[in-house]
JSON list of C-alpha atoms in Angstrom, two decimals:
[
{"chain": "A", "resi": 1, "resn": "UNK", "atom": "CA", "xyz": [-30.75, 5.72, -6.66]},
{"chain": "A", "resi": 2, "resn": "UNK", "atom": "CA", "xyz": [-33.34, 8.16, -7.96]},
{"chain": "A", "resi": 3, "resn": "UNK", "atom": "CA", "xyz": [-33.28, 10.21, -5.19]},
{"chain": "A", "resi": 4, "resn": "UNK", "atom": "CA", "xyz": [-29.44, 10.49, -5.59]},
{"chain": "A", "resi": 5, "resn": "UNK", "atom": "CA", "xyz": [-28.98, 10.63, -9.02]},
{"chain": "A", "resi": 6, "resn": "UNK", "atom": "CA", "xyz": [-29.75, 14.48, -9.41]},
{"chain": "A", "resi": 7, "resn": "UNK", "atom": "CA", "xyz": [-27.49, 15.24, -7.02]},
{"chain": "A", "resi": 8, "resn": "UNK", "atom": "CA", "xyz": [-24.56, 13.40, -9.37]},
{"chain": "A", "resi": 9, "resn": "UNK", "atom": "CA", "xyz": [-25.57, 15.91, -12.76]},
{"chain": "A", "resi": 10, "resn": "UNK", "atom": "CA", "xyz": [-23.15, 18.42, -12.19]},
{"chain": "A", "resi": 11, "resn": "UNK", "atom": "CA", "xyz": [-20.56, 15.69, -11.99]},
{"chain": "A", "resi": 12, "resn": "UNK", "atom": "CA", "xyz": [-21.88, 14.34, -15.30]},
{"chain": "A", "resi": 13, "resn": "UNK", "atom": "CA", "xyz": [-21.29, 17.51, -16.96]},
{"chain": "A", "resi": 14, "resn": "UNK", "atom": "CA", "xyz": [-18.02, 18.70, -15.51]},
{"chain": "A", "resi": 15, "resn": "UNK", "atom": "CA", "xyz": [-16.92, 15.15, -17.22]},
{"chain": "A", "resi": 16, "resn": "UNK", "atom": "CA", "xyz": [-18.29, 15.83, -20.47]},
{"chain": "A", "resi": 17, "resn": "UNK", "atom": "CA", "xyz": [-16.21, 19.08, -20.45]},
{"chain": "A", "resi": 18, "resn": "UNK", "atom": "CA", "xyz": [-13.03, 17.41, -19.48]},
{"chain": "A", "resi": 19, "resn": "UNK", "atom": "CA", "xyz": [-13.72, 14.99, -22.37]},
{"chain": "A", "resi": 20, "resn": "UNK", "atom": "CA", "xyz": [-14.78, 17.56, -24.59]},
{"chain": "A", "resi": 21, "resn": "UNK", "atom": "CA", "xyz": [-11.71, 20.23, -24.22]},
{"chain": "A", "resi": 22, "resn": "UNK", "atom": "CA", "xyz": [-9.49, 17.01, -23.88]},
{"chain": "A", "resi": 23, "resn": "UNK", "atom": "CA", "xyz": [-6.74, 19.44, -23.48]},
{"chain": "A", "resi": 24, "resn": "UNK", "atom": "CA", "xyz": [-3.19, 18.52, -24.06]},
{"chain": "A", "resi": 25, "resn": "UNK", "atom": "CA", "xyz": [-1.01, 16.69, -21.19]},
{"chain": "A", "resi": 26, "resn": "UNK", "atom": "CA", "xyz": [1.92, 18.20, -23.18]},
{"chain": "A", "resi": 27, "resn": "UNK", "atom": "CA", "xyz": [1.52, 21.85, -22.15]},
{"chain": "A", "resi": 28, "resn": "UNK", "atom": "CA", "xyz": [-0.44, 21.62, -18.25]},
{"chain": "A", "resi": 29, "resn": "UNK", "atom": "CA", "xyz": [-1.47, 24.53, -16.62]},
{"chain": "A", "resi": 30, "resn": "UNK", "atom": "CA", "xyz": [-3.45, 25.64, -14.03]},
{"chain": "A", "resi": 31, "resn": "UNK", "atom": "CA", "xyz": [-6.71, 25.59, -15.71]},
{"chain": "A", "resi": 32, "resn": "UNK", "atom": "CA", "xyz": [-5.99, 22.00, -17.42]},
{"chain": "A", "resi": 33, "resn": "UNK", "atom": "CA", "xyz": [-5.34, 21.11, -13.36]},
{"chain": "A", "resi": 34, "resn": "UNK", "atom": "CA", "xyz": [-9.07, 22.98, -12.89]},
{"chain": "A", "resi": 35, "resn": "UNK", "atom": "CA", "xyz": [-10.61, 20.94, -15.91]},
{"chain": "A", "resi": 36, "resn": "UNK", "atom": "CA", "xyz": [-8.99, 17.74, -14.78]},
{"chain": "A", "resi": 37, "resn": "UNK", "atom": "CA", "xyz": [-10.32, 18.26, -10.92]},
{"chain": "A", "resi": 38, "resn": "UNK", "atom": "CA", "xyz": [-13.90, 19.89, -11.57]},
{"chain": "A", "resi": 39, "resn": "UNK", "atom": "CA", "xyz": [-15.77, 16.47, -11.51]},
{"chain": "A", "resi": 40, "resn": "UNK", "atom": "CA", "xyz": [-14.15, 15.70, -7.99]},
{"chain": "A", "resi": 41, "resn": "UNK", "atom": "CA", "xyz": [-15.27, 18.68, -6.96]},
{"chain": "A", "resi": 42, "resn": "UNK", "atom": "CA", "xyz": [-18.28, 17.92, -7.73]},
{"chain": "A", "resi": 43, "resn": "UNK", "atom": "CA", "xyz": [-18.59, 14.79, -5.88]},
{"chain": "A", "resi": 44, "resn": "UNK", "atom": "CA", "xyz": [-17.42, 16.86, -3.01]},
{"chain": "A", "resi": 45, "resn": "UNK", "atom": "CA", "xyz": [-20.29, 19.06, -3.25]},
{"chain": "A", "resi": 46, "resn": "UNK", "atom": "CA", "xyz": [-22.52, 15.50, -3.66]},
{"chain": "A", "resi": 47, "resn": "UNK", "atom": "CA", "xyz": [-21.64, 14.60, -0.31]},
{"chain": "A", "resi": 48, "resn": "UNK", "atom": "CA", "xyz": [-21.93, 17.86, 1.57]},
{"chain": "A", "resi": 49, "resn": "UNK", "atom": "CA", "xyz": [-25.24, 17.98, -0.14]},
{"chain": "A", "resi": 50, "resn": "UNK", "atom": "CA", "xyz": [-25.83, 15.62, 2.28]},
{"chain": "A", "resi": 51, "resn": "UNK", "atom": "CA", "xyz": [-25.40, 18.04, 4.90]},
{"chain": "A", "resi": 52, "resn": "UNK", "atom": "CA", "xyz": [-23.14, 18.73, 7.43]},
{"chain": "A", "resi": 53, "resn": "UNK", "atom": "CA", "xyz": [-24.08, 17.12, 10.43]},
{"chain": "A", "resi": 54, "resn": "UNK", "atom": "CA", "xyz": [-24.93, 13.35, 7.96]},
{"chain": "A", "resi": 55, "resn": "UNK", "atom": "CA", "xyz": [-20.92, 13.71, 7.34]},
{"chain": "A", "resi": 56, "resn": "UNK", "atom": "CA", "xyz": [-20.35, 14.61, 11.07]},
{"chain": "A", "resi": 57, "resn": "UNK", "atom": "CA", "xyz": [-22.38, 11.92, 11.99]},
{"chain": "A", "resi": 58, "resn": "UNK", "atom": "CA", "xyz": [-21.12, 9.50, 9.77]},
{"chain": "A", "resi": 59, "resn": "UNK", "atom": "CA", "xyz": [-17.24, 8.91, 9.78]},
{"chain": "A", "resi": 60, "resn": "UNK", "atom": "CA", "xyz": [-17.24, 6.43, 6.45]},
{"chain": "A", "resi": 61, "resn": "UNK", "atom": "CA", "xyz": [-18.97, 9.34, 4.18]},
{"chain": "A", "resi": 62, "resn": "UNK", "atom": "CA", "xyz": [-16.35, 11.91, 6.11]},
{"chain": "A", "resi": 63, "resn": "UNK", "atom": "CA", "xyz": [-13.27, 10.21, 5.33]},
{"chain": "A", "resi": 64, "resn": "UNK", "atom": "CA", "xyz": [-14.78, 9.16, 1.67]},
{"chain": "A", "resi": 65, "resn": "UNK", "atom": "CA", "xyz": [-15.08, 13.25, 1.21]},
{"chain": "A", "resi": 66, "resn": "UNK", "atom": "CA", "xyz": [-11.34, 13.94, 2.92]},
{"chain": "A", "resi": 67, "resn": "UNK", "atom": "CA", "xyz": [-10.35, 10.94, 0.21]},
{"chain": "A", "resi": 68, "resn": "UNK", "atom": "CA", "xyz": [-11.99, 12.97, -2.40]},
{"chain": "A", "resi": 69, "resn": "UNK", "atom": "CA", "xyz": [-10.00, 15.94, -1.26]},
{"chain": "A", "resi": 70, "resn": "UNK", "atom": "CA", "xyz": [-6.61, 14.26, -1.45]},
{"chain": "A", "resi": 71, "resn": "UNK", "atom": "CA", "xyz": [-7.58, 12.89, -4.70]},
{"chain": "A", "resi": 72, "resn": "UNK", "atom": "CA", "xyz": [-8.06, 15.92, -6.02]},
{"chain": "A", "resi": 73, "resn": "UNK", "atom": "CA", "xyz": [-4.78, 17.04, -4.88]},
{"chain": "A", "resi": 74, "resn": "UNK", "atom": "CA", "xyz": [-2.69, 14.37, -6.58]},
{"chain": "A", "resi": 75, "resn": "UNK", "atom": "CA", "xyz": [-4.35, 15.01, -9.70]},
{"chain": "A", "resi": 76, "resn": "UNK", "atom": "CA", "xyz": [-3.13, 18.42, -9.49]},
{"chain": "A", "resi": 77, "resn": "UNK", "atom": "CA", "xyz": [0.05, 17.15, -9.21]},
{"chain": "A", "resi": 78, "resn": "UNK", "atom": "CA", "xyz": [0.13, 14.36, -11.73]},
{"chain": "A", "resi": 79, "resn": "UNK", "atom": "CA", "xyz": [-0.88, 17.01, -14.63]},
{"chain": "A", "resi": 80, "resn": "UNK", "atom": "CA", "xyz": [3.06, 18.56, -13.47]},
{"chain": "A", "resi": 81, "resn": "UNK", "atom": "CA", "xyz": [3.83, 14.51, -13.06]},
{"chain": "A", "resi": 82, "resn": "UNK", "atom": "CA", "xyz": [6.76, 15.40, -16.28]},
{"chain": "A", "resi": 83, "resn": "UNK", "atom": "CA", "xyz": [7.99, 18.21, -14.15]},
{"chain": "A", "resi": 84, "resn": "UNK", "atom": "CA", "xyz": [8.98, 15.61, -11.73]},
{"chain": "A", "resi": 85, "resn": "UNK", "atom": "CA", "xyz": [4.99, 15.65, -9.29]},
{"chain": "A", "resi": 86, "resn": "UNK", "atom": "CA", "xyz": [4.49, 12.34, -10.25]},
{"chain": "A", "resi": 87, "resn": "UNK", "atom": "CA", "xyz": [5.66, 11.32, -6.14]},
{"chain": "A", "resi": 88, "resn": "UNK", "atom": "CA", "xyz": [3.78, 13.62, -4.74]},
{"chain": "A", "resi": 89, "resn": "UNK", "atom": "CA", "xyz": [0.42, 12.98, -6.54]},
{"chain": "A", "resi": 90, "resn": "UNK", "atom": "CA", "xyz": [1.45, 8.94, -5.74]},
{"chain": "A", "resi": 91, "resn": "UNK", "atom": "CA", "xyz": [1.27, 9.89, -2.24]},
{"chain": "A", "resi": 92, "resn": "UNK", "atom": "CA", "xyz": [-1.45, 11.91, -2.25]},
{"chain": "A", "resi": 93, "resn": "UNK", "atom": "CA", "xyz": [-4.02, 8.98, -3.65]},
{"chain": "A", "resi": 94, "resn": "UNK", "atom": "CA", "xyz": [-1.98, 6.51, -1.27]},
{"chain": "A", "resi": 95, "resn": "UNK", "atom": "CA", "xyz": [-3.63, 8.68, 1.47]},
{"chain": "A", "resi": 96, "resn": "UNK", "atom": "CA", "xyz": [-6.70, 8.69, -0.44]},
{"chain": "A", "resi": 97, "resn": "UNK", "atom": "CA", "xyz": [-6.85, 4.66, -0.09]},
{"chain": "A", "resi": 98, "resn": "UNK", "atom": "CA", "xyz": [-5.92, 4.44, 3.43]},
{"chain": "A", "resi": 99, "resn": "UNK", "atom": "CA", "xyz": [-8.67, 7.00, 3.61]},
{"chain": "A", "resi": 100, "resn": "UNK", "atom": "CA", "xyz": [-11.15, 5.13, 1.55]},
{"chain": "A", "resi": 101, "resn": "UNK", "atom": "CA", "xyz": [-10.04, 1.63, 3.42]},
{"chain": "A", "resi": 102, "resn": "UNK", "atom": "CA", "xyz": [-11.12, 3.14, 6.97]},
{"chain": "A", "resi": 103, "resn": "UNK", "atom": "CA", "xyz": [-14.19, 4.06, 5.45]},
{"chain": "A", "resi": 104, "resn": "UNK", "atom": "CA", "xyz": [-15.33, 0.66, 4.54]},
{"chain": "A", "resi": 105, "resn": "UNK", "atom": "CA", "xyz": [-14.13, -0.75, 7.56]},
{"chain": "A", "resi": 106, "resn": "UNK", "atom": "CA", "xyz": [-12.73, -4.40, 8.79]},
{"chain": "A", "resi": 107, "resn": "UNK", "atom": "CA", "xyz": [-16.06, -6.13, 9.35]},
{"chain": "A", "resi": 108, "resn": "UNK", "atom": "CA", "xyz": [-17.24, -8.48, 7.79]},
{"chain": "A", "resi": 109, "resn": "UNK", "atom": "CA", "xyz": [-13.01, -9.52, 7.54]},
{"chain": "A", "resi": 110, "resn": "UNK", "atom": "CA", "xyz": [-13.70, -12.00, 4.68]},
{"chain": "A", "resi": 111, "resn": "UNK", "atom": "CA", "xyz": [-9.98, -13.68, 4.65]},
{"chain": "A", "resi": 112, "resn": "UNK", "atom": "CA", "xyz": [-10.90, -15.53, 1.66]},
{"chain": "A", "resi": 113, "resn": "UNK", "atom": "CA", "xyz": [-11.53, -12.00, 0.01]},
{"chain": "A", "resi": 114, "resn": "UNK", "atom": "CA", "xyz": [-8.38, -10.97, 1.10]},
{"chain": "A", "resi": 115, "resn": "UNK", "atom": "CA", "xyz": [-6.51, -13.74, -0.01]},
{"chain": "A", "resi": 116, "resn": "UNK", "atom": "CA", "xyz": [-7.61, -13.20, -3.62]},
{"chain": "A", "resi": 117, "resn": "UNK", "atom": "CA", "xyz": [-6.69, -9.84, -3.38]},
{"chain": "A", "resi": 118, "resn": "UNK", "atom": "CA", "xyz": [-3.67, -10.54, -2.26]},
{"chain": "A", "resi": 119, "resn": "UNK", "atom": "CA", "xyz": [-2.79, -12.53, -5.14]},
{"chain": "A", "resi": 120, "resn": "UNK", "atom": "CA", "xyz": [-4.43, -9.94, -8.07]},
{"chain": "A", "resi": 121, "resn": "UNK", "atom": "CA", "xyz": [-1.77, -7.25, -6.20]},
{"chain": "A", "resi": 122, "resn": "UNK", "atom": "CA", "xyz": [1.02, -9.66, -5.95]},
{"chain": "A", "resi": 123, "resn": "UNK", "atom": "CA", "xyz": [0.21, -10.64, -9.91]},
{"chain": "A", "resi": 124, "resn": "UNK", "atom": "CA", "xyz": [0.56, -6.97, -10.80]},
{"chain": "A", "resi": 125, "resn": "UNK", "atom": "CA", "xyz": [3.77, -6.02, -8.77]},
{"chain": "A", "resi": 126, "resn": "UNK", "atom": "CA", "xyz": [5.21, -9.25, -9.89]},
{"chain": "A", "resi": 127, "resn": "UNK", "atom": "CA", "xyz": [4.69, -7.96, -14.46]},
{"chain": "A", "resi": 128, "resn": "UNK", "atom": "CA", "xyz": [5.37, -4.53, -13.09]},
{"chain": "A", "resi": 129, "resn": "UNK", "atom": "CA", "xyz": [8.64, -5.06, -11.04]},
{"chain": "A", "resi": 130, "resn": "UNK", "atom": "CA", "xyz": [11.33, -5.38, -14.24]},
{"chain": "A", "resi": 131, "resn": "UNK", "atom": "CA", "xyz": [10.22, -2.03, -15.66]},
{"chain": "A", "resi": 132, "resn": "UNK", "atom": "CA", "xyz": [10.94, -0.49, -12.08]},
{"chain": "A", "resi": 133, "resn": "UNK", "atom": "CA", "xyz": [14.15, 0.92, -11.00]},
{"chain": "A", "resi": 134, "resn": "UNK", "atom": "CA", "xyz": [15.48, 3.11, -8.07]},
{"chain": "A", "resi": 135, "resn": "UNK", "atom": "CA", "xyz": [12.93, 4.28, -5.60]},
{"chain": "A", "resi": 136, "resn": "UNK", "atom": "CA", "xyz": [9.61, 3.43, -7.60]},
{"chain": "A", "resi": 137, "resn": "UNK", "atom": "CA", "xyz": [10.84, -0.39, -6.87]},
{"chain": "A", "resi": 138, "resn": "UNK", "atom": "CA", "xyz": [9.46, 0.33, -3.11]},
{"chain": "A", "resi": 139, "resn": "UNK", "atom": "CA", "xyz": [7.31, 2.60, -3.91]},
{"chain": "A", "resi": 140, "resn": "UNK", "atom": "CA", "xyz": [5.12, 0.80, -6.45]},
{"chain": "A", "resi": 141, "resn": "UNK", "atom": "CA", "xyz": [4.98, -1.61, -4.22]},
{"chain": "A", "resi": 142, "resn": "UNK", "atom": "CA", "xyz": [3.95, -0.23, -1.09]},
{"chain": "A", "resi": 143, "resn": "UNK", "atom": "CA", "xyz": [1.17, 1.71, -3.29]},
{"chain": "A", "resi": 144, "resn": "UNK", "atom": "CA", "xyz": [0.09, -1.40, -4.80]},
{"chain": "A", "resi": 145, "resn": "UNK", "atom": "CA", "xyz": [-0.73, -3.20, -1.17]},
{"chain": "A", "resi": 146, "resn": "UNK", "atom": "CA", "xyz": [-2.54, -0.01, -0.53]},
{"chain": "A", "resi": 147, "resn": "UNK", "atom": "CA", "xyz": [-4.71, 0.05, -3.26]},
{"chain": "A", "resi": 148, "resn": "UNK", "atom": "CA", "xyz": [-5.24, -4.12, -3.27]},
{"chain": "A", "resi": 149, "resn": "UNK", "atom": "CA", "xyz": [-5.78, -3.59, 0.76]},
{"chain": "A", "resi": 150, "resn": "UNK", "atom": "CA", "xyz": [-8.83, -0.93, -0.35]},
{"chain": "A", "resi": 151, "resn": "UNK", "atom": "CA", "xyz": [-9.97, -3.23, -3.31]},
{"chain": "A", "resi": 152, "resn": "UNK", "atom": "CA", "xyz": [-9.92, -6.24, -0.38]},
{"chain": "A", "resi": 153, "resn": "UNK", "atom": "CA", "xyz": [-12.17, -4.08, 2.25]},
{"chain": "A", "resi": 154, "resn": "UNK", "atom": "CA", "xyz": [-14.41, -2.76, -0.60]},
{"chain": "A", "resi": 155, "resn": "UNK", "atom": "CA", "xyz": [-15.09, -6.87, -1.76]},
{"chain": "A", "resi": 156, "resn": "UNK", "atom": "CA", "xyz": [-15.73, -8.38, 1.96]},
{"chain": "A", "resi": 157, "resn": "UNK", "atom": "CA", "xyz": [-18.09, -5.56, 2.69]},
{"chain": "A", "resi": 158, "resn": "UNK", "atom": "CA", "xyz": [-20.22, -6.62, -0.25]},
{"chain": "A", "resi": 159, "resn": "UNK", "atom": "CA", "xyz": [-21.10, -9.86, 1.58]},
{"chain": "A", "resi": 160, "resn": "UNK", "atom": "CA", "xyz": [-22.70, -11.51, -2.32]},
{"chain": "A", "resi": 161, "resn": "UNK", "atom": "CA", "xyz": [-22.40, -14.82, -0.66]},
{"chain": "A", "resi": 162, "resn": "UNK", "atom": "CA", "xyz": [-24.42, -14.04, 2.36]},
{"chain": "A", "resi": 163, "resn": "UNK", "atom": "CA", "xyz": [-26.91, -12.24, 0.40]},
{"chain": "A", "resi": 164, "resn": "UNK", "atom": "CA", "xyz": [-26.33, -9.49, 2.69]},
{"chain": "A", "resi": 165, "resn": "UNK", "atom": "CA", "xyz": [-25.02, -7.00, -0.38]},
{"chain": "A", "resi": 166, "resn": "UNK", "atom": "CA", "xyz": [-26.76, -3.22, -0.68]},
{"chain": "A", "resi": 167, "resn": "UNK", "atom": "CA", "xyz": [-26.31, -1.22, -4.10]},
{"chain": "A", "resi": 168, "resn": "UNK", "atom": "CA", "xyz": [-23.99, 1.40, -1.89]},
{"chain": "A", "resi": 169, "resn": "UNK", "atom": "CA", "xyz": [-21.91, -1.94, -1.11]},
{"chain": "A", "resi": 170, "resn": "UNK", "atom": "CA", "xyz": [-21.72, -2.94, -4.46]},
{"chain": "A", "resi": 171, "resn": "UNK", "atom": "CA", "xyz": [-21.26, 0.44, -5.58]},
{"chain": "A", "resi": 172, "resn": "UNK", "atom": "CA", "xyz": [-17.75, 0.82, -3.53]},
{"chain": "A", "resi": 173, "resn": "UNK", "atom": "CA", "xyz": [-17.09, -2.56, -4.95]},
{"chain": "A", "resi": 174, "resn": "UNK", "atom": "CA", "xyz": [-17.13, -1.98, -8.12]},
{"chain": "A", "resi": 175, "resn": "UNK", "atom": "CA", "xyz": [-15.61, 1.57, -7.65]},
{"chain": "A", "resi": 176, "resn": "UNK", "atom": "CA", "xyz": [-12.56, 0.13, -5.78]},
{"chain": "A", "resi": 177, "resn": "UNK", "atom": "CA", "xyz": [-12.05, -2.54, -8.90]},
{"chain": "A", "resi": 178, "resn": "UNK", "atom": "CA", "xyz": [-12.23, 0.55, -11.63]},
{"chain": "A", "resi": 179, "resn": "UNK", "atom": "CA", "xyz": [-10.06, 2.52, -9.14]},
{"chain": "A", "resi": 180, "resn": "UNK", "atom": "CA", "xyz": [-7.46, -0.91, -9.36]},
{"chain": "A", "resi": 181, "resn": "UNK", "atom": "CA", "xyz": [-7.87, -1.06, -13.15]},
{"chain": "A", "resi": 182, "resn": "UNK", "atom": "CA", "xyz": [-6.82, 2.80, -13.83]},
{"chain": "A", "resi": 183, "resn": "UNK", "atom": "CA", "xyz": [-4.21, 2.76, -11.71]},
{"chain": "A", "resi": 184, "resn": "UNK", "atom": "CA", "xyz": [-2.57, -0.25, -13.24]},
{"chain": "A", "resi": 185, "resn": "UNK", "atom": "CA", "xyz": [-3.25, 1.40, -16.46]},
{"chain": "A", "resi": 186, "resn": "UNK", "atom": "CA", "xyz": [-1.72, 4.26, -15.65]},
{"chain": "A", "resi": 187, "resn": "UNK", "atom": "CA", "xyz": [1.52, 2.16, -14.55]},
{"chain": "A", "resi": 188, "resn": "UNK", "atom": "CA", "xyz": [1.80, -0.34, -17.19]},
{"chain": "A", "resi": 189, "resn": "UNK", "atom": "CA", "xyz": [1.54, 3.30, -19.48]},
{"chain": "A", "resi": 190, "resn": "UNK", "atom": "CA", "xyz": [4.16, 4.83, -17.10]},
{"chain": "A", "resi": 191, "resn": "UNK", "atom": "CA", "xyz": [6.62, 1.95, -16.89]},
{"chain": "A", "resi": 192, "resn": "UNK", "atom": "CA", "xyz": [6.50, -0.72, -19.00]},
{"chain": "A", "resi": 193, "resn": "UNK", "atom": "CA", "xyz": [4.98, 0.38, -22.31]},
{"chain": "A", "resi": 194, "resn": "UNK", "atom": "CA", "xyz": [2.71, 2.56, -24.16]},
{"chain": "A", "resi": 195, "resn": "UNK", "atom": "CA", "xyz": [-0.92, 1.50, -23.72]},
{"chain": "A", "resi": 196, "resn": "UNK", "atom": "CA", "xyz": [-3.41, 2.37, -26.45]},
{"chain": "A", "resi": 197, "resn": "UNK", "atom": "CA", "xyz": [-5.65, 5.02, -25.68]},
{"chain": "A", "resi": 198, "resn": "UNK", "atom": "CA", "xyz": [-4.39, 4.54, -22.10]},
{"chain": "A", "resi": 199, "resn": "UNK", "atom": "CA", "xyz": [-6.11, 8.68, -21.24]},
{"chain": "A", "resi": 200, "resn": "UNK", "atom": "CA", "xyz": [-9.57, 7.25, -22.25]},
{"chain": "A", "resi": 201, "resn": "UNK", "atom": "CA", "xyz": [-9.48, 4.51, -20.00]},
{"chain": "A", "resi": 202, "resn": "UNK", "atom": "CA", "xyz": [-7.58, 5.34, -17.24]},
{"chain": "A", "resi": 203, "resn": "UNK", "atom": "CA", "xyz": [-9.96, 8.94, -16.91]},
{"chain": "A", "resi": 204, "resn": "UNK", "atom": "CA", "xyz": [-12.99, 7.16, -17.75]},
{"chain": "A", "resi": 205, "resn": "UNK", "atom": "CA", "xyz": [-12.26, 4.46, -15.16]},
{"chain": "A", "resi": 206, "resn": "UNK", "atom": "CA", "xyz": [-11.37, 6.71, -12.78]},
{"chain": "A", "resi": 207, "resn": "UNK", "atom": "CA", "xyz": [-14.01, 9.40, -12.54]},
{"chain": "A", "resi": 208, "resn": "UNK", "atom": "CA", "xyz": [-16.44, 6.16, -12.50]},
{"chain": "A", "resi": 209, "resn": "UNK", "atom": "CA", "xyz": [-14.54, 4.70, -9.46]},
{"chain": "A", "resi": 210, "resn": "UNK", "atom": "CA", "xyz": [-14.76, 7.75, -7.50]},
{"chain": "A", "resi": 211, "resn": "UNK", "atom": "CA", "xyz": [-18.31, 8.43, -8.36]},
{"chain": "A", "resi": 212, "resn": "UNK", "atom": "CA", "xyz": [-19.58, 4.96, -7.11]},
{"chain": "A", "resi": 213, "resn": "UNK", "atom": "CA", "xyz": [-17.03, 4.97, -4.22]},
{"chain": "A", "resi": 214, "resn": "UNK", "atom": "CA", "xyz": [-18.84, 9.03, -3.34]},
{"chain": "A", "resi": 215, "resn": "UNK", "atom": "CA", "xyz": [-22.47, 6.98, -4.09]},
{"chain": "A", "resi": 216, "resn": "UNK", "atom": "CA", "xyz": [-21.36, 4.19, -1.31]},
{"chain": "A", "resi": 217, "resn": "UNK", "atom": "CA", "xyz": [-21.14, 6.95, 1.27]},
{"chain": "A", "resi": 218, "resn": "UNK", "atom": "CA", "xyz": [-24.58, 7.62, 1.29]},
{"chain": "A", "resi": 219, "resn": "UNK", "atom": "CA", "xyz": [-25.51, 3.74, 3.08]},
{"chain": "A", "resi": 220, "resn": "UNK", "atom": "CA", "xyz": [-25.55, 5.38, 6.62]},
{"chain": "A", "resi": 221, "resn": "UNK", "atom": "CA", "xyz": [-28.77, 7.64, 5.54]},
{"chain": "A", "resi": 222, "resn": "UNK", "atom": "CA", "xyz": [-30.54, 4.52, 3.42]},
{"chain": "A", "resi": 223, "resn": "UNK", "atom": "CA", "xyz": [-30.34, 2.75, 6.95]},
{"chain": "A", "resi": 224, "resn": "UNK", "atom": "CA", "xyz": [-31.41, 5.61, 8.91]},
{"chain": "A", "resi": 225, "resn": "UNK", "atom": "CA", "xyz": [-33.86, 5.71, 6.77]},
{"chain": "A", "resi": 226, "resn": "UNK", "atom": "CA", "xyz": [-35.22, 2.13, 6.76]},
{"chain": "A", "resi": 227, "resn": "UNK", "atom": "CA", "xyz": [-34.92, 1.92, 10.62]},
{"chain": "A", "resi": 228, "resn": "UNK", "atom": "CA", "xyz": [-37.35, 5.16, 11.00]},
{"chain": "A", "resi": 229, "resn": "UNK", "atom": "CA", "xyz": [-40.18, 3.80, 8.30]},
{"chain": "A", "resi": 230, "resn": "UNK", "atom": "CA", "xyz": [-39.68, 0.70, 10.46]}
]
């Protein structure tokens, strides 16, 4: 974590500024879209910190950084999401979790993980589905399985019960739950009704889910690491 944690300070403070200007979702522009994406490009320049040939090496932390690339994308969108973007930045972080799903991979499967995933997704589509109407009806719900299908990959691979769990493990955990919570934020604000202070939360929970899902990309080197010492 110390070794990694420098790395992460120009992430840090490209946050701070976005909290800082906290510029207006009424008016968006190009350089709100540039605010509102500098900390993901800073976790993209995190990983290829890394260097080229770890990411070549190492298809999870590749398709976390191509994740991180689409994510940026749909935030572009969703500060237009008024303008009638809100679609196309919906599809952009859909690719983002199939992305982020490949990376952590089906092993260990962990049904029982999935089950209770299934049921947390299934809860939310379930309060969500009255406030929907005409194409968000499928679409909701075919984003929702997405994201509850990353949440479910991100909670088997922590293996707590087996005592098998790394910090980069736990790290995508708990970055795949944040990930969950903002999103569901951002649709109870979207569809049902107003959510207090629903930009603080859903931003802060964000940038904090993609920052520990960017730190959980780094496991390959820690065991590379381990097995040379060893």
């Amino acid at each position: 974590v110390k070794s990694e944690g420098p790395k992460l300070v120009p992430f840090f403070k490209a946050t701070c500024v976005y909290f800082v200007l906290w510029l207006p979702t009424s008016s968006p522009s190009w350089f709100s879209a540039l605010i509102k994406c500098l900390p993901i490009f800073c976790l993209w320049v995190f990983l290829l910190a890394h260097g080229i040939n770890f990411l070549v090496a190492h298809r999870s932390a590749s398709r976390i950084l191509a994740g991180l690339i689409f994510s940026a994308v749909g935030d572009a969108f969703l500060i237009w999401q008024e303008q009638g973007y809100f679609i196309h930045g919906l599809l952009m972080f859909a690719i983002t979790h199939i992305l982020y799903s490949s990376a952590f991979g089906m092993k260990p499967l962990d049904l029982k993980a999935g089950l209770l995933m299934g049921l947390v997704s299934s809860s939310c589509y379930a309060f969500l589905y009255s406030y929907l109407s005409g194409p968000f009806t499928y679409l909701v719900a075919v984003y929702i399985a997405l994201i509850g299908f990353m949440g479910w990959r991100a909670v088997a691979g922590m293996q707590l019960c087996n005592d098998l769990w790394t910090w980069t493990k736990l790290s995508a955990c708990i970055g795949a739950m944040l990930f969950m919570v903002s999103d569901l934020t951002i649709a109870v604000n979207k569809f049902c009704f107003p959510v207090p202070y629903s930009r603080v939360i859903i931003m802060a929970t964000y940038y904090a889910a993609q920052m520990l899902i960017a730190l959980s990309a780094v496991e390959s080197r820690d065991e590379e690491d381990f097995r040379k010492r060893n």
